[in-house]
Amino acid sequence: MKTKLIILATFITLLSCKNSDQKIESEAKVETTDSISNTATQAIENHGKAPDFSLADINGKRFDLSDFKGKYVYMDIWATWCGPCKVQIPYMKQLEEQFRDAPIHFVSVSVDNDDDKPVWAKMVRENEMSGVQLFAGRENNFGFDYKIQYIPTFILIDKEGNIINPTAPAPMDYQSQGVNQELVSILSSLK
């Protein structure tokens, strides 16, 4: 009986430690999210140099991050099988049109499986997706290098290739079902 009580006490202790660790990890995520606020009025924190990449577009032309130097880069990380990613497409196109004369490149990077590259190419063509459409695949280190944990993810990079915001606002505002005005404010403030 004594052995069973010791085992039970050990189990409860381990379980409470695990829950405590999860709470601490959860609080850390909230703190990190809070420190990366997405308001245009707040000073934007620099998150370091964006990892370089060399990815091909739908025609096989290769683009490196350095090709975009001198302009801001609003990067959309997505996949063809991702419903929330596909919802963003028309709003992304609206933003690209609204900011076509601004010093910003709109770059969409697919992290589909390599086998799905034809599906990606078809989707880009059928949806007449504008901006720079690149394919990273999953075997490429792109997702790892940019610490992509979920998609869609939007990243804002400055003119010198530094990450301004690794969790930039999405093109669509889910509440208004329109273009995200917070993102419009941020992009409008870029000079």
Coordinates of N, CA and C in Angstrom, one line a residue:
M1 N 0.8 -1.2 0.0 CA 0.0 0.0 0.0 C 0.9 1.2 0.0
K2 N 1.9 1.2 0.8 CA 2.8 2.4 0.9 C 3.5 2.6 -0.4
T3 N 3.8 1.6 -1.2 CA 4.5 1.7 -2.5 C 3.5 2.4 -3.5
K4 N 2.2 2.0 -3.4 CA 1.2 2.6 -4.3 C 1.0 4.1 -4.0
L5 N 1.0 4.4 -2.7 CA 0.9 5.9 -2.4 C 2.1 6.7 -2.8
I6 N 3.3 6.1 -2.7 CA 4.5 6.8 -3.2 C 4.4 7.0 -4.7
I7 N 4.0 6.0 -5.4 CA 3.9 6.0 -6.9 C 2.8 7.1 -7.3
L8 N 1.7 7.1 -6.6 CA 0.6 8.0 -6.8 C 1.1 9.5 -6.5
A9 N 1.8 9.7 -5.4 CA 2.3 11.0 -5.1 C 3.3 11.5 -6.1
T10 N 4.2 10.6 -6.6 CA 5.2 10.9 -7.6 C 4.5 11.3 -8.9
F11 N 3.5 10.5 -9.3 CA 2.7 10.8 -10.5 C 2.0 12.2 -10.4
I12 N 1.4 12.5 -9.3 CA 0.7 13.8 -9.1 C 1.7 14.9 -9.1
T13 N 2.9 14.7 -8.5 CA 3.9 15.8 -8.5 C 4.4 16.0 -9.9
L14 N 4.7 14.9 -10.7 CA 5.2 15.1 -12.1 C 4.1 15.8 -12.9
L15 N 2.9 15.4 -12.7 CA 1.8 16.0 -13.5 C 1.6 17.5 -13.2
S16 N 1.7 17.9 -11.9 CA 1.6 19.3 -11.5 C 2.8 20.1 -12.1
C17 N 4.0 19.5 -12.1 CA 5.2 20.2 -12.6 C 5.0 20.4 -14.1
K18 N 4.4 19.4 -14.8 CA 4.2 19.5 -16.3 C 3.2 20.6 -16.5
N19 N 2.1 20.7 -15.8 CA 1.1 21.7 -15.9 C 1.7 23.1 -15.6
S20 N 2.6 23.2 -14.6 CA 3.2 24.4 -14.3 C 4.1 24.9 -15.4
D21 N 4.9 23.9 -16.0 CA 5.8 24.3 -17.1 C 4.9 24.7 -18.3
Q22 N 3.8 24.1 -18.5 CA 2.9 24.5 -19.7 C 2.4 25.9 -19.4
K23 N 2.1 26.2 -18.2 CA 1.6 27.6 -17.8 C 2.7 28.6 -18.1
I24 N 3.9 28.3 -17.6 CA 5.0 29.2 -17.8 C 5.3 29.4 -19.3
E25 N 5.3 28.3 -20.1 CA 5.5 28.4 -21.5 C 4.4 29.2 -22.2
S26 N 3.1 29.0 -21.7 CA 2.0 29.7 -22.3 C 2.2 31.2 -21.9
E27 N 2.6 31.6 -20.7 CA 2.7 32.9 -20.3 C 3.9 33.6 -21.1
A28 N 4.9 32.8 -21.4 CA 6.0 33.3 -22.2 C 5.6 33.6 -23.6
K29 N 4.7 32.8 -24.2 CA 4.2 33.0 -25.5 C 3.3 34.3 -25.5
V30 N 2.5 34.5 -24.5 CA 1.7 35.7 -24.4 C 2.6 36.9 -24.3
E31 N 3.7 36.8 -23.5 CA 4.6 38.0 -23.3 C 5.3 38.2 -24.7
T32 N 5.7 37.2 -25.4 CA 6.4 37.4 -26.7 C 5.4 38.0 -27.7
T33 N 4.2 37.5 -27.7 CA 3.2 38.1 -28.6 C 2.9 39.6 -28.3
D34 N 2.8 39.9 -27.0 CA 2.6 41.2 -26.6 C 3.7 42.1 -27.0
S35 N 5.0 41.6 -26.9 CA 6.1 42.5 -27.2 C 6.2 42.7 -28.7
I36 N 5.5 41.9 -29.6 CA 5.5 42.1 -31.0 C 4.2 42.7 -31.4
S37 N 3.9 43.9 -30.9 CA 2.6 44.5 -31.2 C 2.6 44.9 -32.7
N38 N 1.4 44.9 -33.3 CA 1.2 45.2 -34.7 C 0.6 46.5 -34.9
T39 N 1.0 47.5 -34.2 CA 0.4 48.8 -34.4 C 1.3 49.7 -35.1
A40 N 0.8 50.6 -36.0 CA 1.7 51.5 -36.7 C 2.3 52.5 -35.9
T41 N 1.7 52.9 -34.7 CA 2.2 54.0 -33.9 C 3.3 53.5 -33.0
Q42 N 3.4 52.2 -32.8 CA 4.5 51.7 -31.9 C 5.8 51.6 -32.7
A43 N 6.9 51.9 -32.0 CA 8.2 51.7 -32.6 C 8.4 50.3 -32.9
I44 N 8.8 50.0 -34.1 CA 9.0 48.6 -34.6 C 10.3 48.1 -34.2
E45 N 10.3 47.0 -33.4 CA 11.5 46.4 -32.9 C 12.2 45.6 -34.0
N46 N 13.6 45.7 -34.1 CA 14.3 44.9 -35.1 C 14.6 43.5 -34.6
H47 N 14.3 42.5 -35.4 CA 14.4 41.1 -35.0 C 15.6 40.5 -35.6
G48 N 16.6 41.2 -36.2 CA 17.8 40.7 -36.8 C 17.7 40.5 -38.3
K49 N 18.7 40.1 -38.8 CA 18.8 39.9 -40.3 C 17.9 38.8 -40.7
A50 N 17.2 39.0 -41.8 CA 16.4 37.9 -42.4 C 17.3 36.9 -43.1
P51 N 17.1 35.6 -42.9 CA 17.9 34.6 -43.5 C 17.8 34.8 -45.1
D52 N 18.9 34.6 -45.7 CA 18.9 34.7 -47.2 C 18.2 33.4 -47.7
F53 N 17.7 33.6 -48.9 CA 17.1 32.4 -49.6 C 17.4 32.6 -51.1
S54 N 17.2 31.5 -51.8 CA 17.3 31.5 -53.3 C 16.2 30.5 -53.7
L55 N 15.1 31.1 -54.2 CA 13.9 30.3 -54.5 C 13.4 30.7 -55.9
A56 N 12.8 29.7 -56.6 CA 12.3 29.9 -58.0 C 10.9 30.3 -58.0
D57 N 10.6 31.2 -59.0 CA 9.2 31.5 -59.3 C 8.5 30.5 -60.2
I58 N 7.3 30.8 -60.7 CA 6.6 29.9 -61.5 C 7.3 29.6 -62.8
N59 N 8.1 30.5 -63.3 CA 8.8 30.3 -64.6 C 10.3 29.8 -64.4
G60 N 10.6 29.5 -63.1 CA 12.0 29.0 -62.9 C 13.0 30.1 -62.6
K61 N 12.6 31.3 -62.7 CA 13.5 32.4 -62.3 C 13.8 32.4 -60.8
R62 N 15.1 32.5 -60.5 CA 15.5 32.4 -59.1 C 15.5 33.8 -58.5
F63 N 15.1 33.9 -57.3 CA 15.1 35.2 -56.5 C 15.8 34.9 -55.2
D64 N 16.7 35.8 -54.8 CA 17.4 35.8 -53.5 C 16.8 37.0 -52.7
L65 N 16.9 36.9 -51.4 CA 16.5 38.1 -50.6 C 17.1 39.4 -51.0
S66 N 18.4 39.3 -51.4 CA 19.1 40.5 -51.8 C 18.6 41.2 -53.1
D67 N 17.8 40.4 -53.8 CA 17.1 41.0 -55.0 C 16.1 42.1 -54.6
F68 N 15.7 42.1 -53.4 CA 14.6 43.0 -52.9 C 15.2 44.1 -52.1
K69 N 16.5 44.2 -52.0 CA 17.2 45.2 -51.2 C 16.8 46.6 -51.7
G70 N 16.6 47.5 -50.8 CA 16.2 48.9 -51.2 C 14.7 49.1 -51.1
K71 N 13.9 48.0 -50.9 CA 12.5 48.1 -50.7 C 12.1 47.2 -49.6
Y72 N 11.0 47.6 -48.9 CA 10.5 46.7 -47.9 C 9.9 45.4 -48.6
V73 N 9.8 44.4 -47.8 CA 9.3 43.1 -48.3 C 8.2 42.7 -47.3
Y74 N 7.0 42.5 -47.8 CA 5.9 41.9 -47.0 C 5.8 40.5 -47.6
M75 N 6.1 39.5 -46.7 CA 6.2 38.1 -47.1 C 5.0 37.3 -46.6
D76 N 4.4 36.5 -47.4 CA 3.3 35.7 -47.1 C 3.8 34.2 -47.2
I77 N 3.8 33.5 -46.1 CA 4.2 32.1 -46.2 C 2.9 31.3 -46.1
W78 N 2.7 30.4 -47.2 CA 1.4 29.7 -47.3 C 1.6 28.4 -48.0
A79 N 0.5 27.7 -48.2 CA 0.4 26.4 -48.9 C -0.9 26.2 -49.6
T80 N -1.0 25.5 -50.7 CA -2.2 25.3 -51.5 C -3.3 24.6 -50.7
W81 N -2.9 23.7 -49.8 CA -3.9 22.9 -49.0 C -4.4 23.7 -47.8
C82 N -3.9 24.9 -47.5 CA -4.3 25.6 -46.3 C -5.4 26.6 -46.6
G83 N -6.6 26.2 -46.0 CA -7.8 27.1 -46.2 C -7.6 28.5 -45.8
P84 N -7.1 28.8 -44.6 CA -6.9 30.2 -44.1 C -5.9 30.9 -45.0
C85 N -5.0 30.2 -45.6 CA -4.0 30.8 -46.6 C -4.8 31.3 -47.8
K86 N -5.6 30.4 -48.3 CA -6.3 30.7 -49.6 C -7.3 31.9 -49.4
V87 N -7.9 32.0 -48.2 CA -8.8 33.1 -47.9 C -8.1 34.5 -48.0
Q88 N -6.8 34.5 -47.8 CA -6.0 35.8 -47.8 C -5.7 36.3 -49.2
I89 N -5.8 35.4 -50.2 CA -5.4 35.7 -51.6 C -6.0 37.0 -52.2
P90 N -7.4 37.1 -52.2 CA -7.9 38.3 -52.7 C -7.5 39.6 -52.0
Y91 N -7.3 39.5 -50.7 CA -7.0 40.7 -49.9 C -5.5 41.1 -50.2
M92 N -4.7 40.0 -50.4 CA -3.3 40.3 -50.7 C -3.2 41.0 -52.1
K93 N -4.1 40.6 -53.0 CA -4.1 41.2 -54.3 C -4.5 42.7 -54.2
Q94 N -5.5 42.9 -53.4 CA -6.0 44.3 -53.2 C -4.9 45.2 -52.6
L95 N -4.1 44.6 -51.6 CA -3.0 45.4 -51.0 C -1.9 45.6 -52.1
E96 N -1.6 44.6 -52.9 CA -0.6 44.8 -53.9 C -1.0 45.9 -54.9
E97 N -2.3 46.0 -55.2 CA -2.8 47.0 -56.1 C -2.7 48.4 -55.4
Q98 N -3.1 48.5 -54.2 CA -3.1 49.7 -53.4 C -1.7 50.3 -53.2
F99 N -0.7 49.4 -53.0 CA 0.6 49.8 -52.7 C 1.6 49.6 -53.9
R100 N 1.1 49.5 -55.1 CA 1.9 49.2 -56.3 C 3.0 50.2 -56.5
D101 N 2.8 51.5 -56.1 CA 3.8 52.5 -56.3 C 4.6 52.8 -55.0
A102 N 4.4 52.0 -54.0 CA 5.1 52.2 -52.7 C 6.4 51.4 -52.7
P103 N 7.3 51.7 -51.9 CA 8.6 51.0 -51.9 C 8.5 49.7 -51.1
I104 N 7.7 48.8 -51.7 CA 7.5 47.5 -51.0 C 7.2 46.4 -52.1
H105 N 7.8 45.2 -51.8 CA 7.6 44.1 -52.6 C 6.7 43.1 -51.9
F106 N 5.7 42.6 -52.5 CA 4.8 41.6 -52.0 C 5.3 40.2 -52.5
V107 N 5.8 39.4 -51.5 CA 6.4 38.1 -51.9 C 5.6 37.0 -51.2
S108 N 5.1 36.1 -52.0 CA 4.4 34.9 -51.4 C 5.3 33.7 -51.6
V109 N 5.5 32.9 -50.5 CA 6.4 31.7 -50.6 C 5.5 30.5 -50.2
S110 N 5.5 29.6 -51.1 CA 4.7 28.3 -50.9 C 5.6 27.3 -50.2
V111 N 5.1 26.7 -49.1 CA 5.8 25.6 -48.4 C 5.1 24.3 -48.6
D112 N 4.5 24.2 -49.8 CA 3.9 22.9 -50.2 C 4.9 21.8 -50.3
N113 N 4.5 20.5 -50.3 CA 5.4 19.4 -50.6 C 5.9 19.6 -52.0
D114 N 7.1 19.1 -52.2 CA 7.7 19.2 -53.6 C 6.9 18.5 -54.6
D115 N 6.2 17.4 -54.2 CA 5.3 16.7 -55.2 C 4.1 17.6 -55.6
D116 N 3.8 18.6 -54.8 CA 2.6 19.5 -55.1 C 3.0 20.7 -55.8
K117 N 4.2 20.8 -56.3 CA 4.6 22.0 -57.1 C 3.7 22.3 -58.3
P118 N 3.2 21.2 -59.0 CA 2.3 21.5 -60.1 C 1.0 22.1 -59.7
V119 N 0.5 21.6 -58.5 CA -0.7 22.2 -57.9 C -0.6 23.6 -57.6
W120 N 0.6 24.0 -57.0 CA 0.9 25.4 -56.7 C 0.9 26.2 -58.0
A121 N 1.6 25.7 -59.0 CA 1.7 26.5 -60.2 C 0.3 26.7 -60.8
K122 N -0.5 25.7 -60.8 CA -1.9 25.8 -61.4 C -2.7 26.8 -60.6
M123 N -2.5 26.8 -59.2 CA -3.3 27.7 -58.4 C -2.8 29.2 -58.6
V124 N -1.5 29.4 -58.8 CA -1.0 30.7 -59.0 C -1.6 31.3 -60.3
R125 N -1.6 30.4 -61.4 CA -2.1 30.8 -62.7 C -3.6 31.1 -62.6
E126 N -4.4 30.1 -62.1 CA -5.8 30.2 -62.1 C -6.3 31.4 -61.2
N127 N -5.6 31.7 -60.1 CA -6.0 32.8 -59.3 C -5.4 34.2 -59.7
E128 N -4.6 34.1 -60.8 CA -3.9 35.3 -61.3 C -3.2 36.0 -60.1
M129 N -2.5 35.2 -59.4 CA -1.8 35.8 -58.2 C -0.7 36.7 -58.6
S130 N -0.7 37.9 -58.1 CA 0.3 38.9 -58.5 C 1.5 38.9 -57.4
G131 N 2.3 39.9 -57.4 CA 3.4 39.9 -56.6 C 4.4 38.9 -57.0
V132 N 5.4 38.6 -56.2 CA 6.4 37.6 -56.5 C 6.0 36.3 -55.9
Q133 N 5.7 35.3 -56.7 CA 5.3 34.0 -56.2 C 6.5 33.0 -56.3
L134 N 6.9 32.5 -55.1 CA 8.1 31.7 -55.0 C 7.7 30.3 -54.4
F135 N 8.4 29.3 -54.7 CA 8.2 28.0 -54.2 C 9.4 27.5 -53.4
A136 N 9.1 27.3 -52.1 CA 10.2 26.8 -51.2 C 10.1 25.3 -51.0
G137 N 8.9 24.7 -51.1 CA 8.8 23.3 -50.8 C 9.0 23.1 -49.3
R138 N 9.1 21.8 -49.0 CA 9.3 21.4 -47.6 C 10.7 20.9 -47.3
E139 N 11.3 20.5 -48.4 CA 12.7 19.9 -48.2 C 13.7 21.0 -48.1
N140 N 13.4 22.2 -48.5 CA 14.2 23.4 -48.4 C 14.2 23.9 -47.0
N141 N 15.3 24.5 -46.5 CA 15.4 25.0 -45.2 C 14.6 26.3 -44.9
F142 N 13.9 26.8 -45.9 CA 13.2 28.1 -45.7 C 12.4 28.2 -44.5
G143 N 11.5 27.2 -44.3 CA 10.6 27.2 -43.1 C 11.4 27.2 -41.8
F144 N 12.4 26.4 -41.8 CA 13.2 26.3 -40.6 C 14.0 27.6 -40.3
D145 N 14.6 28.1 -41.4 CA 15.4 29.4 -41.3 C 14.6 30.5 -40.8
Y146 N 13.3 30.6 -41.2 CA 12.4 31.7 -40.8 C 11.6 31.3 -39.6
K147 N 11.8 30.2 -39.0 CA 11.1 29.7 -37.8 C 9.6 29.8 -38.0
I148 N 9.1 29.2 -39.1 CA 7.7 29.2 -39.4 C 7.1 28.1 -38.6
Q149 N 6.1 28.5 -37.7 CA 5.5 27.5 -36.8 C 4.0 27.2 -37.3
Y150 N 3.5 28.1 -38.1 CA 2.1 27.9 -38.6 C 2.0 28.7 -39.9
I151 N 1.0 28.3 -40.7 CA 0.7 29.1 -41.9 C -0.8 29.4 -41.9
P152 N -1.2 30.6 -42.4 CA -0.3 31.5 -43.0 C 0.5 32.3 -42.0
T153 N 1.7 32.7 -42.4 CA 2.5 33.6 -41.5 C 2.9 34.7 -42.4
F154 N 2.9 35.9 -41.9 CA 3.3 37.1 -42.6 C 4.5 37.8 -41.9
I155 N 5.5 38.2 -42.7 CA 6.7 38.7 -42.2 C 7.0 40.0 -42.9
L156 N 7.4 41.0 -42.2 CA 7.8 42.3 -42.7 C 9.3 42.5 -42.6
I157 N 9.9 42.8 -43.7 CA 11.4 43.0 -43.8 C 11.7 44.4 -44.3
D158 N 12.7 45.0 -43.7 CA 13.0 46.4 -44.1 C 13.9 46.4 -45.3
K159 N 14.3 47.6 -45.7 CA 15.0 47.8 -47.0 C 16.4 47.2 -47.0
E160 N 16.9 47.0 -45.8 CA 18.3 46.4 -45.7 C 18.3 44.9 -45.4
G161 N 17.1 44.3 -45.4 CA 17.0 42.9 -45.2 C 16.9 42.4 -43.7
N162 N 16.5 43.3 -42.9 CA 16.3 43.0 -41.5 C 14.8 42.7 -41.2
I163 N 14.5 41.8 -40.4 CA 13.1 41.4 -40.0 C 12.6 42.5 -39.1
I164 N 11.6 43.2 -39.5 CA 10.9 44.2 -38.7 C 9.9 43.6 -37.8
N165 N 9.1 42.7 -38.4 CA 8.0 42.0 -37.7 C 7.8 40.6 -38.2
P166 N 8.2 39.6 -37.4 CA 8.1 38.2 -37.8 C 6.6 37.7 -37.8
T167 N 5.7 38.5 -37.2 CA 4.3 38.1 -37.1 C 3.5 39.3 -37.5
A168 N 3.7 39.8 -38.7 CA 3.0 40.9 -39.2 C 1.5 40.6 -39.4
P169 N 0.6 41.6 -39.4 CA -0.8 41.4 -39.6 C -1.1 40.7 -41.0
A170 N -2.1 40.0 -41.0 CA -2.6 39.3 -42.3 C -3.3 40.4 -43.1
P171 N -3.4 40.1 -44.4 CA -4.1 41.0 -45.3 C -5.6 41.2 -45.0
M172 N -6.2 40.1 -44.5 CA -7.6 40.2 -44.3 C -7.9 40.4 -42.8
D173 N -8.8 41.3 -42.5 CA -9.3 41.5 -41.1 C -10.5 40.6 -40.9
Y174 N -10.4 39.7 -40.1 CA -11.5 38.7 -39.9 C -12.7 39.3 -39.3
Q175 N -12.6 40.4 -38.6 CA -13.8 41.0 -38.0 C -14.6 41.8 -39.0
S176 N -13.9 42.6 -39.8 CA -14.6 43.4 -40.8 C -14.9 42.7 -42.1
Q177 N -14.1 41.5 -42.3 CA -14.2 40.8 -43.6 C -13.7 41.6 -44.7
G178 N -12.8 42.6 -44.4 CA -12.2 43.4 -45.5 C -10.7 43.5 -45.3
V179 N -10.1 44.4 -46.1 CA -8.6 44.5 -46.0 C -8.3 45.0 -44.6
N180 N -7.3 44.5 -44.0 CA -6.8 44.8 -42.6 C -6.3 46.2 -42.6
Q181 N -7.0 47.1 -42.0 CA -6.6 48.5 -41.9 C -5.4 48.7 -41.0
E182 N -5.2 47.9 -40.1 CA -4.0 47.9 -39.3 C -2.8 47.7 -40.2
L183 N -2.8 46.8 -41.1 CA -1.7 46.5 -42.0 C -1.6 47.7 -43.0
V184 N -2.7 48.2 -43.4 CA -2.7 49.4 -44.3 C -1.9 50.5 -43.7
S185 N -2.2 50.8 -42.4 CA -1.5 51.8 -41.6 C 0.0 51.6 -41.5
I186 N 0.3 50.3 -41.3 CA 1.7 50.0 -41.2 C 2.4 50.2 -42.5
L187 N 1.8 49.7 -43.6 CA 2.5 49.8 -44.9 C 2.5 51.3 -45.4
S188 N 1.5 52.0 -45.0 CA 1.4 53.5 -45.4 C 2.5 54.2 -44.7
S189 N 2.9 53.8 -43.5 CA 4.0 54.5 -42.7 C 5.4 54.2 -43.2
L190 N 5.5 53.2 -44.1 CA 6.9 52.8 -44.6 C 7.3 53.9 -45.6
K191 N 8.5 54.3 -45.4 CA 9.1 55.3 -46.4 C 10.4 54.8 -47.0

